[in-house]
Amino acid sequence: MESAAKTPKSLTLPWTTRITLWLLDIGLNLIMRKDGTVNRGLLKLVPLTPPSSEPINGVKTYDVVVDPTRKLWFRVFVPTQYTVEDLPEMVFCHGSGYIVASADTQLYDDFCRKFARELHVIVVSVDYRLAPEHRHPAQHEDGLDVLKFLDVEENRSKWLPGNANISKCFIAGDSAGGNMAHHVAVRASQFNFQQLQVQYILTLFETSPRSSVAEERMVNYFVAKKLMVVGLVSIQPFFGGEERIGSEIRLNGTAPVLTLKQTDWFWNAFLPLGEPYNRDHPVVNVSGRYAVDISKMDLPPTIVVVAGFDILRDWQIRYYEWLKKSGK
């Protein structure tokens, strides 16, 4: 059913924001070629942020290569003002239609830095392969492979700070990254992450039956630890379908960013070659007639963030309702 939530009647934005969104729209249209390819040369104008071993705004960053053959890597954001143990980990998937952006794009570096600082989490921002050069399921495979990489104790001890708690792992993403976060979480729920045996040596003092003197005894305890996805954060996730629904009709051409022409172009660049183009593909329309049954999957609790002037808001609300109907 459709949500009862109403789209706000008007949107007032600061002039600086309006100009930024206008330039973003122009930039998107310039890089999206009519033949379905992306003008990568023009993207060299997009500002990038290098890693910073010295903290900037309370967060230091560094890059880790997972697989050089497919240029899969991630950027780690460590909040330096929180030295307490047991910081959760957030694996973040960036947005931008699956066709542009990266973990070192200034926009997403700033975004993840703010997450790390304000949410007190260690952020792992995935730099996955982009469409149309690499189509589905390449991106989702990259996301799961980062989780597998972090599940290996040798990798984790080398590349993550000692206070990172992999048993409190969240998967998050915005826009296309929100779509990716969902599908990576589904894949992760079906993967048996290895169990890591971590030894704790505990000193016990006990009284011997033959003596009133307390004796010291060393006991080894083994506590099982493994990577566990405990939450999914889906920020304005990029979903769709063959049907044109309410918000797409109402907001197309009037929303501050994104049009149906652009979303259709993104899906056409992303969906696998050799298959009929169909926006009801389960990777696009997760709650549609070809939806994967998640009712028996061990998916984590999910928070869905919806914006009032997003043309895809009604698809996002459908996603939320589908999760609830599936018992999630």
Short mmCIF file of C-alpha atoms in Angstrom, two decimals:
data_model
loop_
_atom_site.label_atom_id
_atom_site.label_comp_id
_atom_site.label_asym_id
_atom_site.label_seq_id
_atom_site.Cartn_x
_atom_site.Cartn_y
_atom_site.Cartn_z
CA MET A 1 0.00 0.00 0.00
CA GLU A 2 1.07 3.59 -0.47
CA SER A 3 2.23 5.57 2.52
CA ALA A 4 -0.04 8.21 3.97
CA ALA A 5 2.94 10.56 4.31
CA LYS A 6 2.50 13.68 2.21
CA THR A 7 5.11 15.41 0.11
CA PRO A 8 5.83 18.90 1.46
CA LYS A 9 4.16 21.59 -0.66
CA SER A 10 7.19 23.81 -1.08
CA LEU A 11 10.94 23.68 -0.71
CA THR A 12 13.05 26.64 0.33
CA LEU A 13 16.79 26.23 -0.07
CA PRO A 14 19.67 28.66 0.49
CA TRP A 15 20.89 30.17 -2.77
CA THR A 16 24.30 28.52 -2.32
CA THR A 17 22.63 25.10 -2.09
CA ARG A 18 20.48 25.83 -5.15
CA ILE A 19 23.57 26.75 -7.17
CA THR A 20 25.40 23.61 -6.00
CA LEU A 21 22.48 21.39 -7.01
CA TRP A 22 22.15 23.19 -10.35
CA LEU A 23 25.84 22.61 -11.09
CA LEU A 24 25.50 18.98 -10.02
CA ASP A 25 22.62 18.47 -12.43
CA ILE A 26 24.58 20.06 -15.28
CA GLY A 27 27.61 17.92 -14.46
CA LEU A 28 25.58 14.72 -14.46
CA ASN A 29 24.07 15.49 -17.84
CA LEU A 30 27.51 16.28 -19.29
CA ILE A 31 29.11 13.00 -18.21
CA MET A 32 26.16 10.81 -19.30
CA ARG A 33 26.77 10.15 -23.00
CA LYS A 34 23.98 9.15 -25.37
CA ASP A 35 25.76 5.89 -26.20
CA GLY A 36 25.50 4.78 -22.56
CA THR A 37 29.12 5.47 -21.61
CA VAL A 38 30.51 7.88 -19.01
CA ASN A 39 32.82 10.80 -19.77
CA ARG A 40 35.53 9.82 -17.28
CA GLY A 41 37.83 12.59 -18.48
CA LEU A 42 35.43 15.25 -17.27
CA LEU A 43 35.33 13.58 -13.85
CA LYS A 44 38.98 14.53 -13.33
CA LEU A 45 37.63 17.97 -12.39
CA VAL A 46 35.87 16.51 -9.33
CA PRO A 47 37.87 17.38 -6.17
CA LEU A 48 39.45 14.46 -4.31
CA THR A 49 40.76 14.29 -0.74
CA PRO A 50 44.01 12.42 0.03
CA PRO A 51 44.27 10.27 3.17
CA SER A 52 45.42 12.11 6.30
CA SER A 53 47.58 10.37 8.91
CA GLU A 54 47.32 13.52 10.99
CA PRO A 55 43.79 14.05 12.37
CA ILE A 56 41.59 16.55 10.56
CA ASN A 57 38.58 17.63 12.62
CA GLY A 58 39.29 14.79 15.02
CA VAL A 59 39.50 12.03 12.39
CA LYS A 60 42.51 10.42 10.71
CA THR A 61 42.24 8.39 7.50
CA TYR A 62 44.23 5.85 5.52
CA ASP A 63 43.62 3.64 2.47
CA VAL A 64 43.73 -0.16 2.31
CA VAL A 65 43.97 -2.21 -0.91
CA VAL A 66 41.87 -5.39 -0.95
CA ASP A 67 42.48 -6.59 -4.51
CA PRO A 68 44.82 -4.63 -6.82
CA THR A 69 43.74 -6.62 -9.89
CA ARG A 70 40.28 -5.03 -9.79
CA LYS A 71 41.37 -1.86 -7.95
CA LEU A 72 39.23 -2.69 -4.93
CA TRP A 73 40.16 -0.66 -1.87
CA PHE A 74 38.62 1.15 1.06
CA ARG A 75 39.33 4.21 3.19
CA VAL A 76 39.32 3.91 6.98
CA PHE A 77 38.11 6.83 9.11
CA VAL A 78 39.26 6.66 12.73
CA PRO A 79 37.92 9.13 15.33
CA THR A 80 41.02 9.97 17.37
CA GLN A 81 39.25 11.62 20.30
CA TYR A 82 37.66 8.31 21.32
CA THR A 83 40.28 5.93 22.65
CA VAL A 84 37.81 3.69 24.46
CA GLU A 85 37.60 0.08 23.44
CA ASP A 86 34.72 -1.39 21.53
CA LEU A 87 34.03 1.18 18.81
CA PRO A 88 31.47 -0.12 16.30
CA GLU A 89 32.41 -0.42 12.65
CA MET A 90 30.43 1.04 9.75
CA VAL A 91 31.04 -0.26 6.23
CA PHE A 92 29.85 2.57 3.97
CA CYS A 93 28.84 2.37 0.29
CA HIS A 94 28.84 5.69 -1.55
CA GLY A 95 26.07 6.79 -3.89
CA SER A 96 25.94 8.51 -7.31
CA GLY A 97 23.99 6.08 -9.46
CA TYR A 98 26.64 3.34 -9.46
CA ILE A 99 28.45 5.27 -12.21
CA VAL A 100 30.57 7.96 -10.51
CA ALA A 101 32.24 8.99 -7.21
CA SER A 102 34.74 7.15 -5.04
CA ALA A 103 35.83 6.77 -1.44
CA ASP A 104 38.22 9.71 -1.88
CA THR A 105 35.73 12.06 -3.54
CA GLN A 106 35.74 15.16 -1.34
CA LEU A 107 31.99 14.98 -0.81
CA TYR A 108 32.13 11.43 0.56
CA ASP A 109 35.35 11.95 2.48
CA ASP A 110 33.64 14.81 4.33
CA PHE A 111 30.49 12.71 4.79
CA CYS A 112 32.30 9.70 6.28
CA ARG A 113 34.55 11.91 8.40
CA LYS A 114 31.44 13.43 9.97
CA PHE A 115 29.96 9.97 10.57
CA ALA A 116 33.13 8.84 12.36
CA ARG A 117 33.39 11.95 14.50
CA GLU A 118 29.75 12.39 15.50
CA LEU A 119 28.60 8.76 15.70
CA HIS A 120 31.78 7.49 17.39
CA VAL A 121 32.31 4.72 14.81
CA ILE A 122 35.18 3.48 12.68
CA VAL A 123 34.07 3.96 9.08
CA VAL A 124 35.25 1.73 6.24
CA SER A 125 34.30 3.46 2.96
CA VAL A 126 34.28 1.01 0.04
CA ASP A 127 35.68 2.06 -3.33
CA TYR A 128 33.85 -0.37 -5.58
CA ARG A 129 33.91 -0.85 -9.36
CA LEU A 130 31.67 1.46 -11.36
CA ALA A 131 29.17 0.96 -14.19
CA PRO A 132 28.92 0.78 -17.13
CA GLU A 133 32.48 -0.59 -17.36
CA HIS A 134 31.57 -3.05 -14.60
CA ARG A 135 27.94 -4.04 -14.37
CA HIS A 136 25.88 -5.81 -11.74
CA PRO A 137 26.78 -7.88 -9.73
CA ALA A 138 30.36 -6.50 -9.62
CA GLN A 139 29.54 -3.78 -7.09
CA HIS A 140 27.78 -6.10 -4.66
CA GLU A 141 30.57 -8.66 -4.95
CA ASP A 142 33.06 -5.92 -4.06
CA GLY A 143 31.03 -4.95 -0.99
CA LEU A 144 30.85 -8.52 0.29
CA ASP A 145 34.55 -9.07 -0.43
CA VAL A 146 35.42 -6.12 1.81
CA LEU A 147 33.47 -7.80 4.62
CA LYS A 148 35.30 -11.07 3.95
CA PHE A 149 38.62 -9.19 3.99
CA LEU A 150 37.80 -7.68 7.38
CA ASP A 151 36.76 -11.08 8.71
CA VAL A 152 40.35 -12.35 8.39
CA GLU A 153 42.19 -11.76 11.66
CA GLU A 154 45.51 -11.03 9.96
CA ASN A 155 43.93 -8.30 7.81
CA ARG A 156 41.98 -6.85 10.68
CA SER A 157 44.90 -6.72 13.11
CA LYS A 158 47.03 -5.07 10.43
CA TRP A 159 44.58 -2.51 9.10
CA LEU A 160 42.01 -1.72 11.78
CA PRO A 161 42.67 0.00 15.10
CA GLY A 162 42.70 -2.24 18.16
CA ASN A 163 39.43 -0.82 19.49
CA ALA A 164 37.42 -1.78 16.38
CA ASN A 165 34.67 -4.23 17.30
CA ILE A 166 33.81 -6.35 14.25
CA SER A 167 30.97 -8.03 16.12
CA LYS A 168 29.19 -4.66 15.95
CA CYS A 169 29.34 -4.03 12.21
CA PHE A 170 26.84 -1.80 10.43
CA ILE A 171 26.40 -1.57 6.66
CA ALA A 172 25.34 1.86 5.41
CA GLY A 173 24.96 3.73 2.15
CA ASP A 174 23.22 6.60 0.42
CA SER A 175 21.32 6.56 -2.88
CA ALA A 176 22.89 3.80 -5.02
CA GLY A 177 24.96 3.02 -1.95
CA GLY A 178 21.72 2.45 -0.04
CA ASN A 179 20.67 -0.03 -2.72
CA MET A 180 24.10 -1.66 -2.49
CA ALA A 181 24.01 -1.78 1.31
CA HIS A 182 20.75 -3.74 1.18
CA HIS A 183 22.05 -6.29 -1.31
CA VAL A 184 25.40 -6.67 0.48
CA ALA A 185 23.52 -7.27 3.75
CA VAL A 186 21.43 -9.96 2.03
CA ARG A 187 24.59 -11.63 0.71
CA ALA A 188 26.29 -11.33 4.10
CA SER A 189 23.33 -13.00 5.82
CA GLN A 190 23.96 -16.08 3.66
CA PHE A 191 27.73 -16.17 4.21
CA ASN A 192 29.26 -17.98 7.17
CA PHE A 193 31.94 -15.63 8.42
CA GLN A 194 34.81 -17.50 10.03
CA GLN A 195 34.80 -17.81 13.79
CA LEU A 196 37.84 -16.32 15.46
CA GLN A 197 39.02 -17.89 18.69
CA VAL A 198 40.44 -15.15 20.91
CA GLN A 199 42.25 -16.33 24.02
CA TYR A 200 41.82 -14.61 27.36
CA ILE A 201 44.08 -15.64 30.25
CA LEU A 202 42.33 -15.14 33.56
CA THR A 203 43.98 -15.40 36.96
CA LEU A 204 41.79 -17.06 39.58
CA PHE A 205 42.41 -17.25 43.29
CA GLU A 206 40.83 -20.23 44.99
CA THR A 207 41.22 -22.13 48.23
CA SER A 208 42.61 -25.64 47.95
CA PRO A 209 40.63 -28.33 49.78
CA ARG A 210 43.87 -29.32 51.55
CA SER A 211 44.83 -25.80 52.58
CA SER A 212 43.27 -22.61 53.83
CA VAL A 213 45.70 -20.60 51.72
CA ALA A 214 44.39 -19.15 48.50
CA GLU A 215 46.26 -20.55 45.53
CA GLU A 216 46.74 -18.87 42.21
CA ARG A 217 45.57 -20.79 39.15
CA MET A 218 45.83 -19.76 35.50
CA VAL A 219 42.80 -20.63 33.42
CA ASN A 220 42.48 -20.18 29.68
CA TYR A 221 39.14 -19.01 28.36
CA PHE A 222 38.33 -18.93 24.68
CA VAL A 223 35.72 -16.46 23.51
CA ALA A 224 34.37 -16.78 19.99
CA LYS A 225 34.38 -13.56 17.99
CA LYS A 226 33.40 -13.07 14.38
CA LEU A 227 32.24 -10.34 12.05
CA MET A 228 28.56 -9.76 12.65
CA VAL A 229 26.36 -7.33 10.75
CA VAL A 230 24.06 -5.90 13.42
CA GLY A 231 22.42 -3.04 11.53
CA LEU A 232 21.63 -1.63 8.09
CA VAL A 233 21.40 2.12 7.45
CA SER A 234 19.75 2.92 4.11
CA ILE A 235 19.83 6.64 3.27
CA GLN A 236 17.47 7.60 0.42
CA PRO A 237 18.10 4.22 -1.23
CA PHE A 238 18.06 4.01 -5.02
CA PHE A 239 15.16 1.71 -5.94
CA GLY A 240 12.66 1.73 -8.78
CA GLY A 241 10.43 -0.31 -11.06
CA GLU A 242 8.68 -0.39 -14.40
CA GLU A 243 5.65 1.29 -12.86
CA ARG A 244 5.81 5.06 -12.42
CA ILE A 245 4.52 5.74 -8.93
CA GLY A 246 3.35 8.82 -7.04
CA SER A 247 6.52 10.71 -6.16
CA GLU A 248 8.08 10.03 -9.57
CA ILE A 249 5.08 11.61 -11.28
CA ARG A 250 4.70 14.51 -8.85
CA LEU A 251 8.35 15.47 -8.48
CA ASN A 252 9.94 14.67 -11.83
CA GLY A 253 11.36 17.92 -13.16
CA THR A 254 10.59 19.84 -9.96
CA ALA A 255 12.73 18.00 -7.39
CA PRO A 256 16.01 19.81 -6.61
CA VAL A 257 18.07 16.91 -7.96
CA LEU A 258 17.52 13.79 -10.09
CA THR A 259 15.06 13.17 -12.91
CA LEU A 260 13.47 10.02 -14.32
CA LYS A 261 15.61 10.40 -17.44
CA GLN A 262 18.71 10.24 -15.26
CA THR A 263 17.54 7.31 -13.11
CA ASP A 264 16.61 5.31 -16.22
CA TRP A 265 20.07 6.04 -17.66
CA PHE A 266 21.71 4.82 -14.43
CA TRP A 267 19.76 1.56 -14.43
CA ASN A 268 20.51 0.97 -18.10
CA ALA A 269 24.22 1.40 -17.38
CA PHE A 270 24.11 -0.84 -14.31
CA LEU A 271 21.94 -3.84 -15.23
CA PRO A 272 23.68 -6.90 -16.72
CA LEU A 273 24.27 -7.12 -20.45
CA GLY A 274 22.60 -10.02 -22.20
CA GLU A 275 19.37 -9.63 -20.26
CA PRO A 276 16.28 -7.67 -21.34
CA TYR A 277 16.25 -4.19 -19.79
CA ASN A 278 13.69 -4.41 -17.01
CA ARG A 279 13.39 -2.08 -14.03
CA ASP A 280 11.50 -4.84 -12.21
CA HIS A 281 14.79 -6.72 -11.96
CA PRO A 282 15.10 -7.73 -8.27
CA VAL A 283 18.20 -5.58 -7.85
CA VAL A 284 16.13 -2.51 -8.81
CA ASN A 285 12.65 -3.33 -7.54
CA VAL A 286 13.52 -5.24 -4.37
CA SER A 287 9.88 -5.47 -3.27
CA GLY A 288 8.36 -6.25 -6.69
CA ARG A 289 7.05 -9.42 -8.28
CA TYR A 290 10.56 -10.87 -8.69
CA ALA A 291 11.60 -9.96 -5.14
CA VAL A 292 13.88 -12.27 -3.20
CA ASP A 293 12.12 -13.79 -0.18
CA ILE A 294 13.95 -12.39 2.84
CA SER A 295 11.45 -13.53 5.47
CA LYS A 296 13.65 -16.43 6.60
CA MET A 297 16.97 -14.60 6.21
CA ASP A 298 18.91 -13.38 9.20
CA LEU A 299 18.89 -9.73 8.15
CA PRO A 300 19.76 -7.05 10.72
CA PRO A 301 17.42 -4.28 11.92
CA THR A 302 17.19 -1.54 9.29
CA ILE A 303 16.71 2.21 9.40
CA VAL A 304 15.42 3.78 6.17
CA VAL A 305 15.96 7.51 5.66
CA VAL A 306 13.51 9.13 3.22
CA ALA A 307 13.60 12.72 1.94
CA GLY A 308 10.41 14.61 1.16
CA PHE A 309 11.55 15.94 -2.22
CA ASP A 310 13.29 12.81 -3.51
CA ILE A 311 11.52 11.57 -6.64
CA LEU A 312 12.16 8.02 -5.38
CA ARG A 313 10.64 8.59 -1.94
CA ASP A 314 7.61 6.37 -2.60
CA TRP A 315 9.87 3.50 -3.67
CA GLN A 316 11.79 3.96 -0.45
CA ILE A 317 8.56 3.87 1.56
CA ARG A 318 7.55 0.71 -0.29
CA TYR A 319 10.93 -0.76 0.69
CA TYR A 320 10.27 0.07 4.34
CA GLU A 321 6.79 -1.48 4.19
CA TRP A 322 8.16 -4.58 2.46
CA LEU A 323 10.76 -5.01 5.20
CA LYS A 324 8.05 -4.78 7.85
CA LYS A 325 5.82 -7.23 5.98
CA SER A 326 8.78 -9.63 5.76
CA GLY A 327 9.20 -9.48 9.52
CA LYS A 328 12.30 -7.27 9.48
#
